[in-house]
Amino acid sequence: MTSANAAQGTGRARTARERARTELTREIKEEARRQLADAGANGLSLRAVARELGMVSSALYRYYPSRDDLLTALIIDAYDAVGEAAERAALTPGAPARDRWAAACHAIRDWARSHPHEYALIYGSPVPGYRAPQSTVGPASRVPLALVGLVAAAAASGELAGPEAAGPEAAGPGALDPRGPVGAALAAQATELSAALGLTEVPPQALVGAVIAWTQLFGMISFELFGQFVGSFEPADALFDRAVCQLAALAGLG
Amino acid sequence: MTSANAAQGTGRARTARERARTELTREIKEEARRQLADAGANGLSLRAVARELGMVSSALYRYYPSRDDLLTALIIDAYDAVGEAAERAALTPGAPARDRWAAACHAIRDWARSHPHEYALIYGSPVPGYRAPQSTVGPASRVPLALVGLVAAAAASGELAGPEAAGPEAAGPGALDPRGPVGAALAAQATELSAALGLTEVPPQALVGAVIAWTQLFGMISFELFGQFVGSFEPADALFDRAVCQLAALAGLG
DNA sequence: TGTACATCAGTGAACGCGCGTTCACTGATGTAC
DNA sequence: TGTACATCAGTGAACGCGCGTTCACTGATGTAC
């Protein structure tokens, strides 16, 4: 480990080749991200990336075996970036669950607004002809896991509002009750999922509430970024804030 | 008006040319929709459409002056189709508002599931390089109008649950209250919008609730169609049903 | 009813462009002795 | 420390493909007299 050219984790020396390789890999992805903005995922072109980097197109094949592999790398990076933002905001220890929830929602929205094309890449229409490989699944689940984890933590600490806290009228029409116990089919899916996640202490209706809130959150962000609010609720800040409060209530954090 | 070749609305005679033209216009859009499925909006190609119809590509320019105009026609058709489905379900007279709400939500989801590529075209990531013209705005607002109209009708008939019906705990933390009065910024946007729509009788928080519910609805459908539920809540029927009930409550129809 | 003219749908060739991927190669960097 | 060999990043040409759009044209359909 001779200072300058020591490898980060291992003690192996990093050769100039290795350094050049990581650097160029980074530059390729950076340029590709820039091109997502102009042309979208379908329009991402190895030739254009190479051209912009001053290389010949065939040289890129030393770094990514195909266009789809480059796309996969971008997708994983994007999921990791938004996932990390959500985790960082959600896992602030000490703060009440409700505040952590709001912080996570805002962190996700902020990331989406500052990276709209990467957001579209992962939460927009599927890229035709592209099948996401297994390696994207882990990164993709970081955001929902962070949100569900929040609810699980609240359940563990007794912060979670049960259905009995929902007031008299919420106890009304049985299965239609939006905050009451979930139906059998849904409960089965929920318990299976929470078992898979190792979160057995979270009650099914809270998990379901968190998942529904998760979809709402991204519905809101997608409408904002994809232009459905043009001419009505734009800017969408106030609408978003209110939705976040409602979501917290749905997830039992209200 | 000599029976067979009388024009539909006007009394003008329809020539063979006119009939051929409407027929081919229909066939072009039909084939283009088929290609959306394979290649997505970016991949929609005039040449491929022409090839499939047994025409030469330049012939299509008699029908659409450019690729983007064909895309616009598809977008308008899609908005109209989902809008009509929503209206038909929402405007059933007599039924209670809550049921009409659920019917509209299910009608929209059903349309989306049976036309996933058209759904992606209008609610997915924006097509790079394509600017939606003004003519799409009217069709695009049919769905939100149908939903807001439902809430407005409920308000007019006294069916709408006010904030006071939300139970003791909902009256809690002032501005954070998810069902209480909306803040000033949001109220201003809401009243401006309802004035523009000519729906002055609907209170701002009900309008805001309807809009938030609208975003949630499409968040749910997008996640279902775009694959975010793969491996967890799939099929999403039970989750969707529950979300719809919660949405009705948020919109004041619960 | 028949004829002369106008309209317009569809053809075929062309322009100029971009794409992903393969392959044999040169020459620089790294490694084992 | 120096040399022989192996590794591998990047080149340049090529393959075969598809695209949107323009343009001069042919020939069928429609219309006015």
XYZ file of C-alpha atoms (C1' of nucleotides) in Angstrom:
574
model
C 0.000 0.000 0.000
C 2.243 2.758 -1.220
C -0.033 5.771 -0.683
C -1.083 7.163 -4.060
C -1.762 4.077 -6.138
C -3.139 1.828 -3.394
C -6.480 0.234 -4.261
C -9.393 1.494 -2.211
C -10.564 -1.665 -0.471
C -7.974 -4.314 -1.069
C -4.256 -3.877 -0.725
C -3.749 -4.576 -4.443
C -1.871 -1.953 -6.399
C -3.989 -0.151 -8.995
C -2.272 0.009 -12.305
C -2.590 2.971 -14.648
C -4.752 0.777 -16.837
C -7.174 0.106 -14.022
C -7.397 3.763 -13.127
C -8.011 4.715 -16.756
C -10.675 2.048 -17.007
C -12.714 3.174 -14.004
C -12.374 6.761 -15.116
C -13.568 6.046 -18.646
C -16.403 3.862 -17.407
C -17.558 6.814 -15.346
C -17.245 9.181 -18.300
C -19.186 6.866 -20.584
C -22.079 6.676 -18.149
C -21.959 10.407 -17.594
C -22.159 11.124 -21.305
C -24.880 8.510 -21.743
C -26.927 10.184 -19.012
C -26.509 13.473 -20.823
C -27.886 11.860 -23.959
C -30.883 10.384 -22.158
C -32.070 13.950 -21.814
C -31.988 14.607 -25.553
C -33.115 11.339 -26.976
C -34.617 9.255 -24.205
C -33.795 5.674 -23.431
C -34.665 4.425 -26.914
C -32.476 7.017 -28.493
C -29.427 6.226 -26.423
C -26.762 5.427 -28.976
C -23.349 3.898 -28.431
C -22.064 5.651 -31.523
C -23.188 9.048 -30.264
C -21.617 8.446 -26.856
C -18.346 7.378 -28.440
C -18.366 10.348 -30.788
C -18.853 12.751 -27.914
C -15.968 11.193 -26.018
C -13.701 11.411 -29.044
C -13.486 7.669 -29.448
C -14.384 5.303 -32.203
C -17.655 3.481 -31.583
C -16.162 0.029 -31.467
C -13.952 1.060 -28.558
C -16.987 1.165 -26.271
C -17.293 -2.578 -26.582
C -14.270 -2.852 -24.289
C -16.493 -1.370 -21.575
C -19.998 -2.613 -22.260
C -20.695 -5.694 -24.331
C -23.836 -4.143 -25.826
C -26.088 -1.135 -25.772
C -28.483 -2.877 -23.409
C -25.730 -3.458 -20.884
C -24.986 0.240 -20.816
C -28.679 0.884 -20.301
C -28.712 -1.581 -17.425
C -25.798 0.209 -15.798
C -27.656 3.509 -16.045
C -30.807 1.968 -14.600
C -28.943 0.483 -11.651
C -27.176 3.769 -10.973
C -30.482 5.625 -11.032
C -32.218 3.217 -8.670
C -29.247 3.379 -6.356
C -29.206 7.162 -6.393
C -32.877 7.617 -5.566
C -32.727 4.717 -3.129
C -29.826 6.245 -1.284
C -31.569 9.611 -1.107
C -34.663 7.950 0.352
C -32.688 5.892 2.854
C -30.658 8.842 4.028
C -33.802 10.854 4.692
C -35.802 7.977 6.157
C -33.227 6.595 8.500
C -32.515 9.724 10.517
C -32.641 8.234 13.985
C -34.546 9.942 16.742
C -37.004 11.927 14.654
C -40.682 10.939 14.825
C -41.801 8.541 12.122
C -44.107 11.098 10.564
C -41.280 13.562 10.000
C -38.997 10.908 8.606
C -41.749 9.900 6.224
C -42.155 13.451 4.974
C -38.388 13.832 4.659
C -38.141 10.673 2.577
C -40.967 11.784 0.280
C -39.372 15.150 -0.264
C -35.941 13.630 -0.832
C -37.382 11.383 -3.522
C -39.199 14.236 -5.185
C -36.112 16.432 -5.086
C -34.023 13.728 -6.690
C -36.652 13.202 -9.379
C -36.879 16.885 -10.172
C -33.147 17.244 -10.488
C -32.771 14.029 -12.524
C -35.950 13.932 -14.609
C -34.534 11.776 -17.391
C -33.136 9.188 -15.051
C -36.480 9.212 -13.263
C -38.248 8.586 -16.563
C -35.797 5.794 -17.293
C -36.753 3.842 -14.193
C -40.342 4.916 -13.493
C -41.583 5.810 -16.962
C -42.767 3.599 -19.767
C -40.752 0.426 -20.220
C -38.108 0.602 -22.931
C -39.398 -1.537 -25.819
C -37.238 -4.535 -26.517
C -35.370 -4.198 -23.232
C -35.783 -6.765 -20.479
C -34.468 -5.604 -17.116
C -32.057 -8.237 -15.807
C -32.143 -9.646 -12.295
C -29.388 -7.297 -11.200
C -31.785 -4.350 -11.232
C -34.158 -5.917 -8.717
C -32.098 -5.191 -5.616
C -31.484 -1.519 -6.390
C -35.119 -1.090 -7.447
C -36.388 -2.222 -4.086
C -34.348 0.217 -2.008
C -37.008 2.949 -2.091
C -39.998 0.762 -1.203
C -37.891 -0.954 1.438
C -36.966 2.354 3.012
C -40.617 3.388 3.171
C -41.854 0.066 4.471
C -38.965 0.015 6.911
C -40.177 3.285 8.331
C -43.592 1.838 8.943
C -42.062 -1.280 10.445
C -39.969 0.808 12.807
C -43.044 2.774 13.835
C -44.900 -0.472 14.444
C -42.068 -1.745 16.610
C -41.933 1.419 18.695
C -45.699 1.618 19.109
C -45.950 4.819 17.084
C -48.200 3.219 14.517
C -51.817 4.308 14.513
C -54.046 1.267 14.516
C -57.385 1.151 12.705
C -59.132 1.947 16.001
C -57.577 5.417 15.883
C -59.336 6.238 12.648
C -62.438 7.698 14.217
C -66.038 6.526 14.340
C -67.021 6.850 10.691
C -64.004 4.898 9.525
C -65.318 1.853 11.354
C -68.324 1.885 9.066
C -68.914 -0.332 6.081
C -66.815 -3.393 6.815
C -64.652 -4.503 3.922
C -64.969 -1.110 2.283
C -63.437 0.612 5.248
C -60.310 2.242 3.844
C -58.315 1.845 7.047
C -59.769 -1.290 8.534
C -58.353 -4.788 8.221
C -57.470 -5.858 4.718
C -59.248 -8.652 2.871
C -57.942 -12.192 2.770
C -56.301 -12.024 -0.664
C -54.478 -8.826 0.150
C -53.478 -10.026 3.610
C -51.939 -13.126 2.055
C -49.857 -11.073 -0.357
C -48.839 -8.727 2.436
C -47.748 -11.402 4.871
C -45.838 -13.207 2.161
C -44.047 -10.002 1.284
C -43.255 -9.029 4.856
C -41.939 -12.520 5.517
C -39.691 -12.223 2.464
C -38.441 -8.902 3.791
C -37.945 -10.198 7.326
C -40.372 -7.632 8.730
C -42.768 -9.873 10.612
C -43.737 -7.303 13.208
C -45.549 -5.004 10.770
C -49.313 -5.682 10.529
C -50.660 -6.415 7.037
C -52.835 -3.338 6.782
C -49.899 -1.117 7.681
C -47.736 -2.761 5.017
C -50.514 -2.386 2.481
C -50.964 1.224 3.518
C -47.256 1.833 3.002
C -47.326 0.239 -0.439
C -50.350 2.262 -1.502
C -48.664 5.398 -0.220
C -45.569 4.462 -2.189
C -47.576 4.233 -5.413
C -49.323 7.516 -4.681
C -46.011 9.241 -4.097
C -44.709 8.189 -7.480
C -48.020 8.941 -9.150
C -47.716 12.473 -7.925
C -44.110 12.841 -9.041
C -44.804 11.296 -12.438
C -47.725 13.631 -13.093
C -45.600 16.576 -12.073
C -42.623 15.613 -14.226
C -44.563 14.262 -17.177
C -46.659 17.385 -17.519
C -50.156 16.420 -16.419
C -50.344 19.407 -14.088
C -49.451 21.936 -16.771
C -51.870 24.825 -16.487
C -53.470 23.761 -13.212
C -51.375 22.758 -10.200
C -48.050 24.119 -11.272
C -45.911 24.544 -9.250
C -47.020 21.415 -7.467
C -45.292 22.097 -4.143
C -48.390 22.763 -2.085
C -50.267 19.875 -3.655
C -47.317 17.607 -2.944
C -47.077 18.668 0.673
C -50.728 17.950 1.244
C -50.529 14.593 -0.490
C -47.569 13.639 1.684
C -49.589 14.338 4.817
C -52.466 12.250 3.568
C -50.059 9.478 2.670
C -48.573 9.469 6.125
C -52.070 9.018 7.511
C -52.765 6.157 5.120
C -49.586 4.416 6.152
C -50.615 4.747 9.794
C -48.050 7.425 10.622
C -50.546 10.249 10.870
C -79.751 11.841 -49.072
C -80.108 8.721 -51.162
C -79.849 6.058 -48.435
C -76.520 4.214 -48.805
C -74.083 6.971 -49.567
C -75.542 9.709 -47.416
C -72.994 11.384 -45.163
C -73.467 10.747 -41.458
C -74.126 14.192 -40.097
C -74.544 16.521 -43.024
C -76.669 15.799 -46.060
C -73.617 15.978 -48.331
C -73.030 12.958 -50.515
C -69.919 10.963 -49.632
C -67.857 10.169 -52.637
C -65.944 6.932 -53.010
C -62.786 8.944 -52.495
C -64.005 10.238 -49.157
C -65.015 6.799 -48.005
C -61.653 5.373 -49.007
C -59.914 8.189 -47.207
C -61.653 7.716 -43.848
C -61.173 3.987 -44.127
C -57.450 4.256 -44.824
C -56.983 6.853 -42.109
C -58.506 4.358 -39.722
C -56.290 1.561 -40.983
C -53.158 3.664 -40.684
C -53.896 4.481 -37.061
C -54.792 0.888 -36.345
C -51.514 -0.361 -37.758
C -49.599 2.396 -35.977
C -51.171 1.349 -32.672
C -50.087 -2.205 -33.357
C -46.531 -0.962 -33.841
C -46.558 1.027 -30.636
C -46.617 -2.312 -28.895
C -43.456 -3.541 -30.564
C -41.371 -0.440 -30.735
C -42.882 2.175 -28.460
C -43.632 5.745 -29.370
C -40.057 6.522 -30.389
C -39.945 3.526 -32.614
C -43.132 4.350 -34.476
C -42.077 4.517 -38.099
C -44.036 5.770 -41.062
C -42.093 3.470 -43.325
C -42.966 0.424 -41.269
C -46.647 1.376 -41.168
C -46.718 1.878 -44.927
C -44.904 -1.387 -45.523
C -47.406 -3.277 -43.416
C -50.303 -1.729 -45.321
C -48.716 -2.607 -48.661
C -48.161 1.011 -49.591
C -45.113 2.979 -50.442
C -43.940 5.176 -47.563
C -44.432 8.456 -49.351
C -48.123 7.693 -49.785
C -48.693 8.213 -46.077
C -47.938 11.879 -46.524
C -51.339 12.207 -48.165
C -52.805 11.357 -44.740
C -50.426 12.805 -42.176
C -47.991 15.592 -42.994
C -45.346 14.110 -40.689
C -44.603 11.382 -38.222
C -45.377 13.678 -35.319
C -48.835 14.371 -36.669
C -49.597 10.685 -36.735
C -48.350 10.465 -33.158
C -50.623 13.345 -32.200
C -53.608 11.558 -33.739
C -52.823 8.440 -31.715
C -52.463 10.465 -28.532
C -55.783 12.205 -29.049
C -57.516 8.923 -29.788
C -56.075 7.385 -26.636
C -57.109 10.279 -24.415
C -60.555 10.190 -25.939
C -60.891 6.455 -25.422
C -59.932 6.475 -21.767
C -61.877 9.685 -21.221
C -64.991 8.192 -22.700
C -64.641 5.065 -20.581
C -64.319 7.201 -17.460
C -67.248 9.423 -18.374
C -69.497 6.535 -19.176
C -68.785 4.930 -15.814
C -68.874 8.154 -13.824
C -72.010 9.634 -15.226
C -74.401 6.801 -14.464
C -77.259 8.807 -13.019
C -78.917 7.726 -9.829
C -76.111 5.679 -8.315
C -74.459 7.021 -5.176
C -71.330 9.066 -5.779
C -69.107 6.525 -4.078
C -70.177 3.760 -6.438
C -69.790 5.954 -9.478
C -66.315 6.831 -8.290
C -65.354 3.189 -7.958
C -66.875 2.416 -11.350
C -64.877 5.189 -12.992
C -61.637 4.017 -11.381
C -62.226 0.458 -12.516
C -63.186 1.556 -16.008
C -59.945 3.487 -16.315
C -57.883 0.590 -15.036
C -59.624 -1.836 -17.368
C -58.960 0.394 -20.343
C -55.307 0.740 -19.328
C -54.829 -2.982 -18.927
C -56.340 -3.724 -22.300
C -54.439 -0.912 -24.046
C -51.113 -0.824 -22.209
C -49.148 0.747 -25.038
C -51.615 3.507 -25.606
C -51.625 4.069 -21.871
C -47.838 4.340 -21.901
C -48.084 6.759 -24.800
C -50.175 9.236 -22.846
C -49.198 8.610 -19.225
C -45.645 7.311 -19.582
C -42.427 9.175 -20.142
C -42.683 12.038 -22.597
C -41.574 11.204 -26.125
C -38.239 12.973 -26.633
C -38.376 15.634 -29.292
C -42.154 15.619 -29.397
C -44.135 18.613 -28.184
C -47.815 17.880 -27.606
C -49.863 20.454 -29.532
C -52.768 22.384 -28.066
C -55.243 19.986 -29.645
C -54.347 17.305 -27.094
C -55.303 19.434 -24.118
C -59.052 18.999 -24.401
C -59.022 15.219 -24.735
C -56.409 14.969 -21.968
C -58.666 16.699 -19.498
C -61.651 14.438 -19.972
C -60.610 11.979 -17.272
C -59.771 14.534 -14.584
C -62.925 16.434 -15.492
C -65.044 13.332 -15.096
C -63.558 12.667 -11.665
C -63.819 16.250 -10.499
C -67.322 16.413 -11.925
C -68.296 13.508 -9.732
C -67.092 15.338 -6.675
C -68.845 18.500 -7.812
C -72.102 16.617 -8.267
C -71.740 15.120 -4.812
C -71.109 18.573 -3.401
C -74.221 19.905 -5.096
C -76.409 17.081 -3.796
C -75.015 17.302 -0.271
C -73.422 13.863 -0.470
C -69.948 15.256 0.090
C -68.360 14.540 3.444
C -66.986 17.749 4.915
C -63.854 17.897 7.030
C -66.010 17.804 10.163
C -67.004 14.239 9.292
C -63.427 13.053 9.455
C -63.475 12.087 13.111
C -61.766 13.517 16.174
C -58.121 12.742 15.367
C -58.361 14.333 11.922
C -59.085 17.670 13.542
C -55.629 17.526 15.122
C -52.531 19.296 13.917
C -53.874 22.259 11.988
C -52.277 22.761 8.590
C -50.974 19.217 8.642
C -54.447 17.813 8.911
C -54.845 15.699 5.763
C -58.543 16.400 5.405
C -58.888 19.848 6.875
C -58.960 23.108 4.932
C -56.184 23.543 2.430
C -53.482 26.184 2.738
C -53.673 29.533 1.012
C -51.418 28.692 -1.970
C -53.287 25.510 -2.703
C -56.683 27.124 -2.222
C -55.765 29.799 -4.734
C -54.797 27.219 -7.352
C -57.950 25.228 -6.615
C -60.359 28.153 -6.877
C -58.686 29.331 -10.062
C -59.058 25.884 -11.544
C -62.659 25.397 -10.482
C -63.530 28.824 -11.860
C -61.925 27.853 -15.161
C -63.986 24.673 -15.157
C -67.186 26.449 -14.201
C -67.540 24.363 -11.035
C -67.839 27.046 -8.425
C -69.921 25.028 -6.007
C -67.142 22.545 -5.174
C -65.129 23.523 -2.087
C -61.348 23.831 -2.601
C -60.401 20.955 -0.337
C -62.762 18.647 -2.176
C -61.277 19.659 -5.514
C -57.789 19.156 -4.161
C -58.822 15.811 -2.761
C -60.154 14.788 -6.157
C -56.948 15.840 -7.889
C -54.793 13.974 -5.402
C -56.992 10.930 -5.819
C -56.632 11.250 -9.583
C -52.823 11.177 -9.305
C -52.967 8.212 -6.954
C -55.183 6.314 -9.322
C -52.746 6.702 -12.159
C -49.775 6.021 -9.908
C -51.322 2.687 -9.081
C -52.073 1.835 -12.690
C -48.622 2.898 -13.855
C -46.889 0.782 -11.236
C -49.054 -2.172 -12.192
C -48.465 -1.822 -15.928
C -44.835 -0.771 -15.774
C -43.836 -3.701 -13.624
C -43.069 -2.256 -10.193
C -45.298 -4.832 -8.508
C -43.596 -7.806 -10.129
C -42.966 -10.366 -7.435
C -45.005 -8.686 -4.728
C -48.539 -7.425 -5.339
C -49.289 -9.234 -8.524
C -52.107 -9.557 -9.432
C -52.874 -6.098 -8.139
C -56.661 -6.411 -8.039
C -57.079 -6.488 -4.277
C -54.555 -3.698 -3.794
C -56.341 -1.629 -6.407
C -59.739 -2.152 -4.806
C -58.470 -1.017 -1.462
C -56.728 1.992 -2.922
C -59.929 3.005 -4.692
C -61.819 2.969 -1.375
C -59.164 5.102 0.267
C -59.243 7.470 -2.672
C -62.981 7.877 -2.416
C -62.526 8.847 1.215
C -59.829 11.356 0.308
C -62.070 12.939 -2.279
C -64.830 13.268 0.322
C -66.977 10.510 -1.155
C -66.276 8.005 1.584
C -75.840 12.096 -71.081
C -71.313 13.096 -72.569
C -67.142 15.541 -72.621
C -63.149 18.499 -70.846
C -60.868 19.688 -67.068
C -59.395 19.637 -62.099
C -58.364 17.119 -58.119
C -55.830 14.024 -55.645
C -54.219 9.064 -54.159
C -50.502 6.429 -54.793
C -45.668 5.265 -57.190
C -40.739 4.869 -57.386
C -36.409 6.819 -57.073
C -33.491 9.526 -54.584
C -31.112 12.410 -50.694
C -28.652 12.268 -46.628
C -28.617 10.497 -42.419
C -27.871 7.310 -38.297
C -27.569 2.838 -36.059
C -25.345 -1.801 -33.523
C -21.997 -4.935 -34.073
C -17.816 -7.583 -35.963
C -13.077 -8.098 -37.112
C -8.217 -7.918 -38.054
C -4.916 -4.703 -36.639
C -1.424 -1.582 -33.938
C 0.801 -0.118 -30.147
C 0.974 0.906 -25.326
C 0.954 -1.059 -20.622
C 1.837 -4.730 -17.342
C 4.256 -9.009 -15.671
C 7.370 -12.991 -15.030
C 11.777 -14.338 -15.134
C 17.649 -3.931 -13.763
C 16.621 -5.578 -18.256
C 14.379 -8.404 -21.502
C 10.590 -11.414 -23.645
C 6.123 -12.178 -23.630
C 1.090 -11.520 -22.585
C -2.621 -8.517 -22.029
C -5.731 -5.306 -23.562
C -7.370 -0.358 -25.053
C -8.338 1.768 -29.003
C -8.422 2.083 -34.512
C -10.563 2.004 -38.977
C -13.067 -0.257 -42.314
C -16.888 -2.824 -43.296
C -21.675 -5.302 -43.128
C -26.400 -4.741 -43.442
C -29.942 -2.317 -41.857
C -33.642 1.373 -41.140
C -35.276 6.082 -41.027
C -38.109 10.822 -42.533
C -38.931 13.502 -46.205
C -39.024 15.432 -51.141
C -40.208 15.321 -55.875
C -41.725 14.551 -60.562
C -44.832 11.295 -62.282
C -49.176 8.344 -63.603
C -53.714 7.302 -63.594
C -58.102 7.003 -61.350
C -62.025 9.658 -59.446
C -64.999 13.719 -59.272
C -67.197 17.981 -61.217
C -68.888 21.718 -64.214
C -70.809 22.611 -68.320
